[in-house]
Tab-separated table of C-alpha atoms in Angstrom:
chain	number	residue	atom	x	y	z
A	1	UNK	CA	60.521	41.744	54.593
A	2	UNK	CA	62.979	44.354	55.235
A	3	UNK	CA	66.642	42.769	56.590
A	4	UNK	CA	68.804	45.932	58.261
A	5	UNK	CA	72.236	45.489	59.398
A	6	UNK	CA	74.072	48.370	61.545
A	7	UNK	CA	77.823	48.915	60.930
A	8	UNK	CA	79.902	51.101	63.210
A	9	UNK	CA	82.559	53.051	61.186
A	10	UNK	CA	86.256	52.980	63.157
A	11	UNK	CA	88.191	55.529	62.437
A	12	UNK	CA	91.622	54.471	62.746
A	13	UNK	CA	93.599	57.637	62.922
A	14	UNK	CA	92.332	60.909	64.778
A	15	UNK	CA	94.185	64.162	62.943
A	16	UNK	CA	94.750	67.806	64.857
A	17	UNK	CA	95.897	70.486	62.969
A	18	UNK	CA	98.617	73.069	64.864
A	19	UNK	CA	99.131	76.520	63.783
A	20	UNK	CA	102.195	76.740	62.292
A	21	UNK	CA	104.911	79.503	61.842
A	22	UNK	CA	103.046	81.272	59.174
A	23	UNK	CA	99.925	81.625	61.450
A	24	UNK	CA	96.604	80.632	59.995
A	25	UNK	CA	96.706	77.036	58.011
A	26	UNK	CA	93.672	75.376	57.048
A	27	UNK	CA	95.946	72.163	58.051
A	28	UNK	CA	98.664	72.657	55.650
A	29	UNK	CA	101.263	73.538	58.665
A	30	UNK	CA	102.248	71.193	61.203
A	31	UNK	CA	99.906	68.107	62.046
A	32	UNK	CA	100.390	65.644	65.181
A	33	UNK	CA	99.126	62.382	64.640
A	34	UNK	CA	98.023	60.413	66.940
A	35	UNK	CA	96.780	56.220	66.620
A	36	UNK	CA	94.011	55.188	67.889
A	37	UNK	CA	95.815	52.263	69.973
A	38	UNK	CA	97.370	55.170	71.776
A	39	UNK	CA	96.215	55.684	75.339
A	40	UNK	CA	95.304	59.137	75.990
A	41	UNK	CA	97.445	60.863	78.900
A	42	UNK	CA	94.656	61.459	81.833
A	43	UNK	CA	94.585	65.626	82.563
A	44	UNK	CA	93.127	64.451	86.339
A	45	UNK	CA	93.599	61.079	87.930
A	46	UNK	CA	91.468	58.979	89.259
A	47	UNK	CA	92.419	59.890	92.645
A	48	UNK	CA	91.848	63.511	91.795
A	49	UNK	CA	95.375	63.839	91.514
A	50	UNK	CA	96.307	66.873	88.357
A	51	UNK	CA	98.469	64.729	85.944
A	52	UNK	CA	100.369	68.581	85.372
A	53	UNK	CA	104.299	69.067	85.962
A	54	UNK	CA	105.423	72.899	86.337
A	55	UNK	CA	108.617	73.380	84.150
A	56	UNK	CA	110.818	76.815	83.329
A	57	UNK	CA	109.251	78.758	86.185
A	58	UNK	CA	111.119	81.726	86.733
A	59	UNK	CA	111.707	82.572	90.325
A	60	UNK	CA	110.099	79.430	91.437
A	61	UNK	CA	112.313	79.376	94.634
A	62	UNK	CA	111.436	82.970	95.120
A	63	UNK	CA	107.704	82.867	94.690
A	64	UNK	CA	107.323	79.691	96.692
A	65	UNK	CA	109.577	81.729	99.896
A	66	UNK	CA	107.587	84.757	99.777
A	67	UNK	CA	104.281	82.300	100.686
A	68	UNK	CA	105.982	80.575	103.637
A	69	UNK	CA	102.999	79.532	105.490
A	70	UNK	CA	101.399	78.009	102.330
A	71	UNK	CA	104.530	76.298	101.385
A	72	UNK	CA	105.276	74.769	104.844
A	73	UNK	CA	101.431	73.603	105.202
A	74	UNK	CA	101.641	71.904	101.071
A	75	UNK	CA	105.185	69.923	101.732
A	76	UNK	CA	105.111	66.264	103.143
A	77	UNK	CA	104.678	65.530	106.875
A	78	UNK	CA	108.381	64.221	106.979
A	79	UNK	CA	109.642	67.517	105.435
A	80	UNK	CA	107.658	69.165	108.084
A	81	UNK	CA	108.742	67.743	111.181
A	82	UNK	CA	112.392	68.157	110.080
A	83	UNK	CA	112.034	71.786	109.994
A	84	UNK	CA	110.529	71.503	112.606
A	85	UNK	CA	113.501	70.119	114.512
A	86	UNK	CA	115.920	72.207	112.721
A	87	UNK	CA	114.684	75.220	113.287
A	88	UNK	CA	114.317	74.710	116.913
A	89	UNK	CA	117.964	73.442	117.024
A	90	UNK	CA	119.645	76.105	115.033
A	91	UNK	CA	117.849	78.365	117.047
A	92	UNK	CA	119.489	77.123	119.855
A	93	UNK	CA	122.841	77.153	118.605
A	94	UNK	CA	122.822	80.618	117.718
A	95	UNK	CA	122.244	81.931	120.939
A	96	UNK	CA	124.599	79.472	122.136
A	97	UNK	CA	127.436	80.856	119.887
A	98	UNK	CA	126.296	84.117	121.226
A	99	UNK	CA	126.287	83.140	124.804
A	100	UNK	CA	129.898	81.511	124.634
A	101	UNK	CA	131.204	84.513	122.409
A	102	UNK	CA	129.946	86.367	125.480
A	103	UNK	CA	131.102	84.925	128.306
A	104	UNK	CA	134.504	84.138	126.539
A	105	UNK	CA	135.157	87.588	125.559
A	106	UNK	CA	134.325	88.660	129.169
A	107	UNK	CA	136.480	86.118	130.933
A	108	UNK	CA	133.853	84.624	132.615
A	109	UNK	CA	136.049	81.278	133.081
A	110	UNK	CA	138.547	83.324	135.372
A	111	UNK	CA	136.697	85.981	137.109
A	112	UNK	CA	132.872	86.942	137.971
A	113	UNK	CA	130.836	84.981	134.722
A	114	UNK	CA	127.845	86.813	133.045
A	115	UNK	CA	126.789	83.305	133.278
A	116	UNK	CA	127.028	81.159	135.938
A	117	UNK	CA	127.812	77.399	135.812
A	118	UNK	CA	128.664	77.790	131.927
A	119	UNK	CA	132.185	76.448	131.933
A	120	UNK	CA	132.172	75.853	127.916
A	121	UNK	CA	130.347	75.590	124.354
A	122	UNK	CA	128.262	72.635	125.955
A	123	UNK	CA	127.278	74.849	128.653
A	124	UNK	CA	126.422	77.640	126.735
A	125	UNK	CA	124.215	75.257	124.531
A	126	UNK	CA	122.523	74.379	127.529
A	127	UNK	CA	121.768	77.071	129.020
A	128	UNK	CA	120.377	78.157	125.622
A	129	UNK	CA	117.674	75.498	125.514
A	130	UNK	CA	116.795	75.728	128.821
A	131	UNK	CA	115.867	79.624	128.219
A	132	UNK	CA	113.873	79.342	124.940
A	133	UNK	CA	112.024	76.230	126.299
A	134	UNK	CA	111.911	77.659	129.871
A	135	UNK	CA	112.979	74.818	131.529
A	136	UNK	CA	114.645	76.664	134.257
A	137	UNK	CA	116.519	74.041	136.072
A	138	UNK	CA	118.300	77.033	138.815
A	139	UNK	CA	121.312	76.070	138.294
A	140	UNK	CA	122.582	78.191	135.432
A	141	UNK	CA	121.062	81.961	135.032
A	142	UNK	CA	122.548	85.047	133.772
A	143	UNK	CA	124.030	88.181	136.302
A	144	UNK	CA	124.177	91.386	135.706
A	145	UNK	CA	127.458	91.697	135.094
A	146	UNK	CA	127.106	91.126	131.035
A	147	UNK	CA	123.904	93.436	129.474
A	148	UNK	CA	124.866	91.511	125.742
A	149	UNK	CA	123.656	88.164	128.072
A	150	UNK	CA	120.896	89.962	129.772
A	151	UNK	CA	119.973	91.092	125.775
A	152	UNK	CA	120.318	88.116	124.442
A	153	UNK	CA	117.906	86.364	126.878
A	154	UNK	CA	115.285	88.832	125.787
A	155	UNK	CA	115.809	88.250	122.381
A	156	UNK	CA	115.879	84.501	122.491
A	157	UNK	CA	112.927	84.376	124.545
A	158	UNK	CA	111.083	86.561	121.889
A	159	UNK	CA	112.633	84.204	119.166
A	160	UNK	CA	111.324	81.057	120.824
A	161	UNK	CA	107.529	82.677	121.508
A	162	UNK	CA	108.093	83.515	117.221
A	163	UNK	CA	108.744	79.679	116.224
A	164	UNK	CA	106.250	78.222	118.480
A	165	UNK	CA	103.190	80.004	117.366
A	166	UNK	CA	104.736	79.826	114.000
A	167	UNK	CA	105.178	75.762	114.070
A	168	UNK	CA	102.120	75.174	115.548
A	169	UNK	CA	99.971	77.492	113.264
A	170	UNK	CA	101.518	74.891	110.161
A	171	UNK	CA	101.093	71.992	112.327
A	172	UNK	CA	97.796	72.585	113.479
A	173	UNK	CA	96.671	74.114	109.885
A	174	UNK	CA	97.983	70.888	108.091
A	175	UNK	CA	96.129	68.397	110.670
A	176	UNK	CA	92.942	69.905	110.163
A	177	UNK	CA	92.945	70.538	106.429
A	178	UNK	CA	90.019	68.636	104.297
A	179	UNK	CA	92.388	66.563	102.395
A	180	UNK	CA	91.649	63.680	103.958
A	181	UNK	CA	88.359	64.090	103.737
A	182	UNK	CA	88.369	63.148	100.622
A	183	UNK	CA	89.498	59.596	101.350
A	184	UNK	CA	85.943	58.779	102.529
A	185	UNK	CA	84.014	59.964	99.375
A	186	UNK	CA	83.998	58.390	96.257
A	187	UNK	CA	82.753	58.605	92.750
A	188	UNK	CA	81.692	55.569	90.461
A	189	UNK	CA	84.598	53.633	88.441
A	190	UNK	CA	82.647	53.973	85.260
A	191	UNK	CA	80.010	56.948	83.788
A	192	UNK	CA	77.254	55.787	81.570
A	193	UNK	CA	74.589	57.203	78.884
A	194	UNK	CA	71.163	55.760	78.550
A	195	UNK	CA	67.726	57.487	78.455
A	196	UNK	CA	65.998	58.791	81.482
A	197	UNK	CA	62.938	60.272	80.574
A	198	UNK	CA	63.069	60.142	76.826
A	199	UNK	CA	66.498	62.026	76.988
A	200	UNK	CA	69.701	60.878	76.526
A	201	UNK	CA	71.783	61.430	79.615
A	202	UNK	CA	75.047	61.003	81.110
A	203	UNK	CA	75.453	59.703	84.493
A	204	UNK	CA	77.764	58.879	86.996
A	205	UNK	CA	77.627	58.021	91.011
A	206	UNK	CA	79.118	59.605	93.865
A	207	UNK	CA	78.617	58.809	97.479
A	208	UNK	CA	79.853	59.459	101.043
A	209	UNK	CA	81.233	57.064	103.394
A	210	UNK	CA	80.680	58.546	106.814
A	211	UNK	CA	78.019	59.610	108.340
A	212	UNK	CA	79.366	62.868	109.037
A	213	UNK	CA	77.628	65.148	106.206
A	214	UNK	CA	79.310	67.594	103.976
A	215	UNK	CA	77.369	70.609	103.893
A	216	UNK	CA	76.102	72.487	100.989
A	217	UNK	CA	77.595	70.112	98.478
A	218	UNK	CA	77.383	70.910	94.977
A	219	UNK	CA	78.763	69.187	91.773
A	220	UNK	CA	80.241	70.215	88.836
A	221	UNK	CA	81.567	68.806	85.921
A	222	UNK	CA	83.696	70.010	82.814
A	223	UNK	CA	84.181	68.278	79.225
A	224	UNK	CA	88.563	68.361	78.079
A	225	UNK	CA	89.317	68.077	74.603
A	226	UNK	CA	91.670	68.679	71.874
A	227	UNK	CA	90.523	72.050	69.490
A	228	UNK	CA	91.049	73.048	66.528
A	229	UNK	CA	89.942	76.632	65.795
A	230	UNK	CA	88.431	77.700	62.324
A	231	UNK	CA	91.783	79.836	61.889
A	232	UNK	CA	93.900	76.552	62.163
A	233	UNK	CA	94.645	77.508	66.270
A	234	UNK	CA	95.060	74.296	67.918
A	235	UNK	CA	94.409	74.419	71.689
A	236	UNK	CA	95.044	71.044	74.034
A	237	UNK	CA	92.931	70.988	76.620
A	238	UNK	CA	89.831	73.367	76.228
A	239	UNK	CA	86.975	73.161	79.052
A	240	UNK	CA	83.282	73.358	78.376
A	241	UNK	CA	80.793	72.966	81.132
A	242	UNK	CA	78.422	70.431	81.887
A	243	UNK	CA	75.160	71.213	83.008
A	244	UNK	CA	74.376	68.924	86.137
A	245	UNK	CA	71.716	71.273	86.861
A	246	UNK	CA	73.020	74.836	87.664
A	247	UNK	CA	69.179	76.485	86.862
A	248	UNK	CA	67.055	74.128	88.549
A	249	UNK	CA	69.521	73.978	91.426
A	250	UNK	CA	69.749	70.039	91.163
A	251	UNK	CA	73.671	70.498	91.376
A	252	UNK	CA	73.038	71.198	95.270
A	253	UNK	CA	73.271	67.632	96.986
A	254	UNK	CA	71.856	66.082	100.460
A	255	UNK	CA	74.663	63.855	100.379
A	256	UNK	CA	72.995	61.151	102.539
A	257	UNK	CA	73.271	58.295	100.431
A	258	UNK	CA	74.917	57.306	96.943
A	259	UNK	CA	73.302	59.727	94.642
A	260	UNK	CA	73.679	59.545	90.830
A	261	UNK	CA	74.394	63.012	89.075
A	262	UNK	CA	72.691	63.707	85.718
A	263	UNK	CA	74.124	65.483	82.794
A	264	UNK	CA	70.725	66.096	80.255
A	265	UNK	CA	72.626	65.664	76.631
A	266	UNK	CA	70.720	68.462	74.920
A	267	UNK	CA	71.241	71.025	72.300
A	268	UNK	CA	73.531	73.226	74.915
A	269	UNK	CA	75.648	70.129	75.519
A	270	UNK	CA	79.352	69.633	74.101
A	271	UNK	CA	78.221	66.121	73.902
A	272	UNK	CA	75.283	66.025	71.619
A	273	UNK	CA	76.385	64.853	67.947
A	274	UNK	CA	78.139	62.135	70.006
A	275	UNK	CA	76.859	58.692	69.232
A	276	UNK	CA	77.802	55.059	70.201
A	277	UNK	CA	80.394	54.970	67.327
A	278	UNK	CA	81.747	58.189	68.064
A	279	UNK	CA	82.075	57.378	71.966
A	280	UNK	CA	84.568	54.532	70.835
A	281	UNK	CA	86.893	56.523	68.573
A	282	UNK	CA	86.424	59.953	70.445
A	283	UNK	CA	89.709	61.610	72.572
A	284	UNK	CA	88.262	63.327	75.618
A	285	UNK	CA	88.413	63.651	79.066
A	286	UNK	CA	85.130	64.374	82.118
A	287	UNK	CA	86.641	65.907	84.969
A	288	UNK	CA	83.957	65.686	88.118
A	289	UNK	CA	83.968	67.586	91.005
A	290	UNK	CA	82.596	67.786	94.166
A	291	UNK	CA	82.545	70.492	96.846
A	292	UNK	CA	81.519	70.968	100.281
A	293	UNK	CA	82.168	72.030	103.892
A	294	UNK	CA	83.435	69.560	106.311
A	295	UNK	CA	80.738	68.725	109.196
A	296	UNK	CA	83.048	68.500	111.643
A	297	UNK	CA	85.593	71.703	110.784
A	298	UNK	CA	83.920	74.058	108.675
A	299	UNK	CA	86.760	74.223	106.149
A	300	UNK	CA	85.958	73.493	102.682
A	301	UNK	CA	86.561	70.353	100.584
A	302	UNK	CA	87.159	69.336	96.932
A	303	UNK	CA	87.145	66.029	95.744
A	304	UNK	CA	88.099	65.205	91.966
A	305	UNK	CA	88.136	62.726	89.486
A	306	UNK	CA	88.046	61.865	85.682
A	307	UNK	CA	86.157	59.794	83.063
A	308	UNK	CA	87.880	58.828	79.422
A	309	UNK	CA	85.474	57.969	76.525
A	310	UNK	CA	86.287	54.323	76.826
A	311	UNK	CA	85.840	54.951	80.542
A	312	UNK	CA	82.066	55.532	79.592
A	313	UNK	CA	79.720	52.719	79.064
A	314	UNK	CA	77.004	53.371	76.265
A	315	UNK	CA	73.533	51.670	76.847
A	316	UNK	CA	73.834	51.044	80.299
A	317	UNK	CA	72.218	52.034	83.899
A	318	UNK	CA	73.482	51.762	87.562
A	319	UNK	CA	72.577	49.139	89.724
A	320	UNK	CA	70.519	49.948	92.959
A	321	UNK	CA	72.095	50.318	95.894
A	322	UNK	CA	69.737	51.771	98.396
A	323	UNK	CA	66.973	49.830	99.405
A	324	UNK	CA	64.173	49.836	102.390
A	325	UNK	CA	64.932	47.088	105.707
A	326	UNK	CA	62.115	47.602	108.160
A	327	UNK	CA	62.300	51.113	109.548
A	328	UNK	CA	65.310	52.244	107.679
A	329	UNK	CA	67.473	52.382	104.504
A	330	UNK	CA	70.210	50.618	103.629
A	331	UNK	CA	73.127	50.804	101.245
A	332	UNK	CA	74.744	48.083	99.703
A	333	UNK	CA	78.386	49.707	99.008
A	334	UNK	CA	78.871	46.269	96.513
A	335	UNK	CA	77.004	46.957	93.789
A	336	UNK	CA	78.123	51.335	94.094
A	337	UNK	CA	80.746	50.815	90.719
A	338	UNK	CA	78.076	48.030	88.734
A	339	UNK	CA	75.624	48.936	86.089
A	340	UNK	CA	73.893	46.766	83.424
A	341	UNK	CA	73.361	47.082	80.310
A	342	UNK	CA	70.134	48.532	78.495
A	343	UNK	CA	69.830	47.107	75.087
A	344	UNK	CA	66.687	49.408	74.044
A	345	UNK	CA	69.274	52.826	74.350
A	346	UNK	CA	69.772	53.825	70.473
A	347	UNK	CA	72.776	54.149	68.824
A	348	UNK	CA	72.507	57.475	67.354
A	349	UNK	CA	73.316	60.757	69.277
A	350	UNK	CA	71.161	63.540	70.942
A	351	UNK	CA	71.096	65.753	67.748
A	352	UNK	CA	70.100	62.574	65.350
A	353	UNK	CA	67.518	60.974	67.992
A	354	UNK	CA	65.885	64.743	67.941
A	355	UNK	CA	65.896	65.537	63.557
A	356	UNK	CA	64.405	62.301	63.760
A	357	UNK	CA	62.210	63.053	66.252
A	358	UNK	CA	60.551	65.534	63.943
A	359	UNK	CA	60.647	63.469	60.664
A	360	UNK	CA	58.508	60.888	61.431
A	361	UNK	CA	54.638	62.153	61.129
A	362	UNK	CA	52.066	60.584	63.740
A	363	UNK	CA	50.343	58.809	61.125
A	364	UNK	CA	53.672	56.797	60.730
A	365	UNK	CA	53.766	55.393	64.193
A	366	UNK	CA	51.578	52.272	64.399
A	367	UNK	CA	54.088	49.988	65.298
A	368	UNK	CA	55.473	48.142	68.432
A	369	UNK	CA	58.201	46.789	70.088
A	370	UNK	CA	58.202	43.238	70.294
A	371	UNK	CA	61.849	42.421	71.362
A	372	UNK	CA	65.655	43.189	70.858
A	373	UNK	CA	65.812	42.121	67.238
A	374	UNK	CA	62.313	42.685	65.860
A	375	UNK	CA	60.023	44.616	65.779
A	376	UNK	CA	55.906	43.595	64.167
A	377	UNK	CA	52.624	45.328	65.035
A	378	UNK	CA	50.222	44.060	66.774
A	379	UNK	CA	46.841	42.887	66.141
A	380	UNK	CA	45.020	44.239	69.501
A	381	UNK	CA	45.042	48.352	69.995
A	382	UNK	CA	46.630	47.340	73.365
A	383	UNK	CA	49.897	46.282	71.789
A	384	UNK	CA	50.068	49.780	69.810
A	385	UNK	CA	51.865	52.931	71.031
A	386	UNK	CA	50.231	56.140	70.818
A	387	UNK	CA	53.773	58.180	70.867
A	388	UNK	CA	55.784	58.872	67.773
A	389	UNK	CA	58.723	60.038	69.282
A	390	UNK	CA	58.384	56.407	71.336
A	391	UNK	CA	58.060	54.342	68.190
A	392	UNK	CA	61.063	56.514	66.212
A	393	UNK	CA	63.251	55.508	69.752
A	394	UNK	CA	63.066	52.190	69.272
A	395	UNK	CA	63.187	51.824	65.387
A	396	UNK	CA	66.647	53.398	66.190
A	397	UNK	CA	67.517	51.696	68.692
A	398	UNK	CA	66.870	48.581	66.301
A	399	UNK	CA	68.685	49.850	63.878
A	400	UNK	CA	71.978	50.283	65.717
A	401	UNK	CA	72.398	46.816	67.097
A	402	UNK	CA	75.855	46.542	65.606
A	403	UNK	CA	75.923	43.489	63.171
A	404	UNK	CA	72.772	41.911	64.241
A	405	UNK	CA	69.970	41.730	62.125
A	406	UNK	CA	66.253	42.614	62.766
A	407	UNK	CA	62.565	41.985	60.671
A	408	UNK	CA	60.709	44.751	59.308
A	409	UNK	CA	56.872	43.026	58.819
A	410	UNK	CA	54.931	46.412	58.543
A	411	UNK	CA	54.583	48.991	55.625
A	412	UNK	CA	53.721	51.620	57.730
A	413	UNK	CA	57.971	50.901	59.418
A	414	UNK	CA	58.929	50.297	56.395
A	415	UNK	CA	57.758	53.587	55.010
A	416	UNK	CA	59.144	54.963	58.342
A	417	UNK	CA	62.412	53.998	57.331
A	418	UNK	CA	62.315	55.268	54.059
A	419	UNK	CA	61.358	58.678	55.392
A	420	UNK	CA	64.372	58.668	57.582
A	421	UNK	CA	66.577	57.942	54.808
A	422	UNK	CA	65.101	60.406	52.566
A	423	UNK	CA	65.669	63.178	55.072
A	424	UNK	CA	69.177	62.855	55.931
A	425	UNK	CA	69.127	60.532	58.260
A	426	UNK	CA	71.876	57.412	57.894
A	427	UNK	CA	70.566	53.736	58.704
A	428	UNK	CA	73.239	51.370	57.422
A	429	UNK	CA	72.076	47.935	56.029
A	430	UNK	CA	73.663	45.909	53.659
A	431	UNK	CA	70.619	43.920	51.966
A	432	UNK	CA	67.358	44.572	51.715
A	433	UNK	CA	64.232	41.181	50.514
């Protein structure tokens, strides 16, 4: 009888070396420390939101001016509409300085006016509006007596025509933009990583609240984490790809219903010495994004959002949320952020679950899974699996139920385990009958 207990190391502090003034270190210059009670600062919100502040720009004011149109479309709608009332009012004040400096210096308040009916500033300012807006109430109109008015109406009315289309370009570029778009699609709360297909996989759920579609959707995804070079270069926030299937063009979604997105954790994966343990001591961030064109618009959409390793749920599987009523399908929105747990996913990362893969010959494999905790072989050939790479899963598997132990009846596991140990391969247990 063969008694196995699985311990999961903690690491309590997580160490990144900096290059320091002297260039290269090998970690002897500067170090930050960080614990591993300490929350790690999210690069992209949850609401897709970039969790990035812009300081010591140079020019800032300059660069953000000489992009007008993009600057007036990105501010607040508040921000908006009060330009949009100041311009049109110091518009009109300007040519209604210029009108009263014009009918002032001509005398227009004693003899023949350039302007008639404009007995003051007021005037002036009225008769200002009512020209850029073309009102044209007939009572006050400029006379040829005055070519600076007769100008000045020319230029005004070219002025107004100017801030009109401008205004309404912004306004009617900022109504129809995507953004809130966005509000009706969603990804899952939680990612997860369980086995589909014999694979270890990470998975997460996005879906689309209207029935509107967004056309040619695609996903992608990106892994953030702190790196330290082999020269001692420590960079923040480096980005590695995720394949969500670029070759087989999987990335490409019908966006009907709630789909989940697949991440294979292979050999080309930045996640594949990650195990269970490593998963709850690891600092990194999954930034998921989704693109499309808006049904409705044509203009293009991008809706983001992030996962943190504790963010990520080992061992488990989403719920269903599509399901068949009569002659059509229906999705239950409720159960969209709810998975449950799979207590057969192993323990041990992509890389271990495939050396181990090869370790084990088929002659070792005569052995079955009974339940969670145990595993025996059984007496019928019906009860025994034919695949070693099955049989390996779920001695693993076994063997990483944190502090729970399991029975070992047969040799042939027994000597199964023993080849795994011999080879590398690291099954904690603290006694062994």
């Amino acid at each position: 009888k063969l008694l196995l207990y699985h311990i999961n190391p903690i690491s309590v502090v997580d160490r990144y070396g900096i290059v320091g003034q002297g260039g290269m270190n090998n970690y002897n210059g500067k170090v930050l420390t960080r614990g591993s009670n300490q929350v790690r600062s999210r690069f992209v919100k949850k609401n897709g939101q970039c969790n990035v502040v812009f300081n010591n720009m140079e020019e800032k004011r300059q660069r953000y001016l000489a992009d007008m149109f993009t600057t007036c479309v990105d501010i607040r709608w508040r921000y908006l509409l009060l330009l949009f009332c100041t311009s049109f009012m110091v518009s009109w004040l300007f040519f209604g300085i210029i009108f009263y400096t014009a009918s002032l210096a001509h005398g227009d308040f004693e003899e023949m006016p350039c302007i008639l009916h404009v007995q003051g500033f007021v005037g002036a300012l009225l008769f200002s509006m009512e020209t850029q807006t073309t009102i044209g109430y007939g009572w006050r109109c400029v006379t040829e007596e005055c070519p600076v008015a007769v100008i000045t109406v020319v230029i005004q009315s070219i002025v107004g025509c100017i801030i009109d289309s401008f205004m309404i370009g912004i306004i009617m570029a900022k109504m129809a933009r995507p953004k809130k778009r966005n509000q009706t699609l969603m990804f899952s709360k939680n990612a997860v990583i369980s086995l589909r297909d014999g694979k270890l996989c990470l998975m997460w759920r996005v879906g689309n609240l209207r029935k509107s579609h967004i056309v040619e959707a695609h996903v992608r995804a990106q892994l953030i984490r702190s790196y330290v070079t082999a020269e001692g270069e420590f960079i923040p926030l480096e980005q590695m790809d995720l394949n969500v299937g670029y070759d087989e063009g999987t990335d490409r979604l019908f966006l009907v219903s709630p789909l989940v997105i697949v991440h294979e954790i292979d050999k080309d994966s930045p996640l594949y010495t990650l195990s269970r343990a490593d998963l709850e001591t690891d600092d990194f961030e999954i930034i998921v994004i989704l693109e499309g064109m808006v049904e409705a618009t044509a203009m293009t959409t991008q809706f983001r959002s992030s996962y943190l390793a504790r963010e990520i749920f080992w061992g488990h599987r989403f719920e269903p949320v599509i399901y068949e009523d009569r002659d059509r399908y229906k999705v239950d929105y409720a159960r969209f952020h709810k998975s449950y747990e799979v207590p057969s996913t192993p323990h041990l990362s992509a890389k271990e679950l495939d050396e181990a893969a090869n370790l084990i010959p088929r002659s070792l494999g005569a052995f079955c899974y009974e339940n969670e905790v145990a595993l025996s072989c059984g007496e019928e050939e019906d009860d025994i699996f034919d695949s070693s790479q099955a049989n390996l899963l779920m001695l693993i598997s076994l063997c990483s139920l944190p502090t729970r132990p399991f029975q070992v009846q047969s040799l042939t596991v027994a000597a199964a385990v023993l080849v795994l140990i011999k080879n590398g391969i690291k099954i904690p247990f603290s006694q062994i009958t």
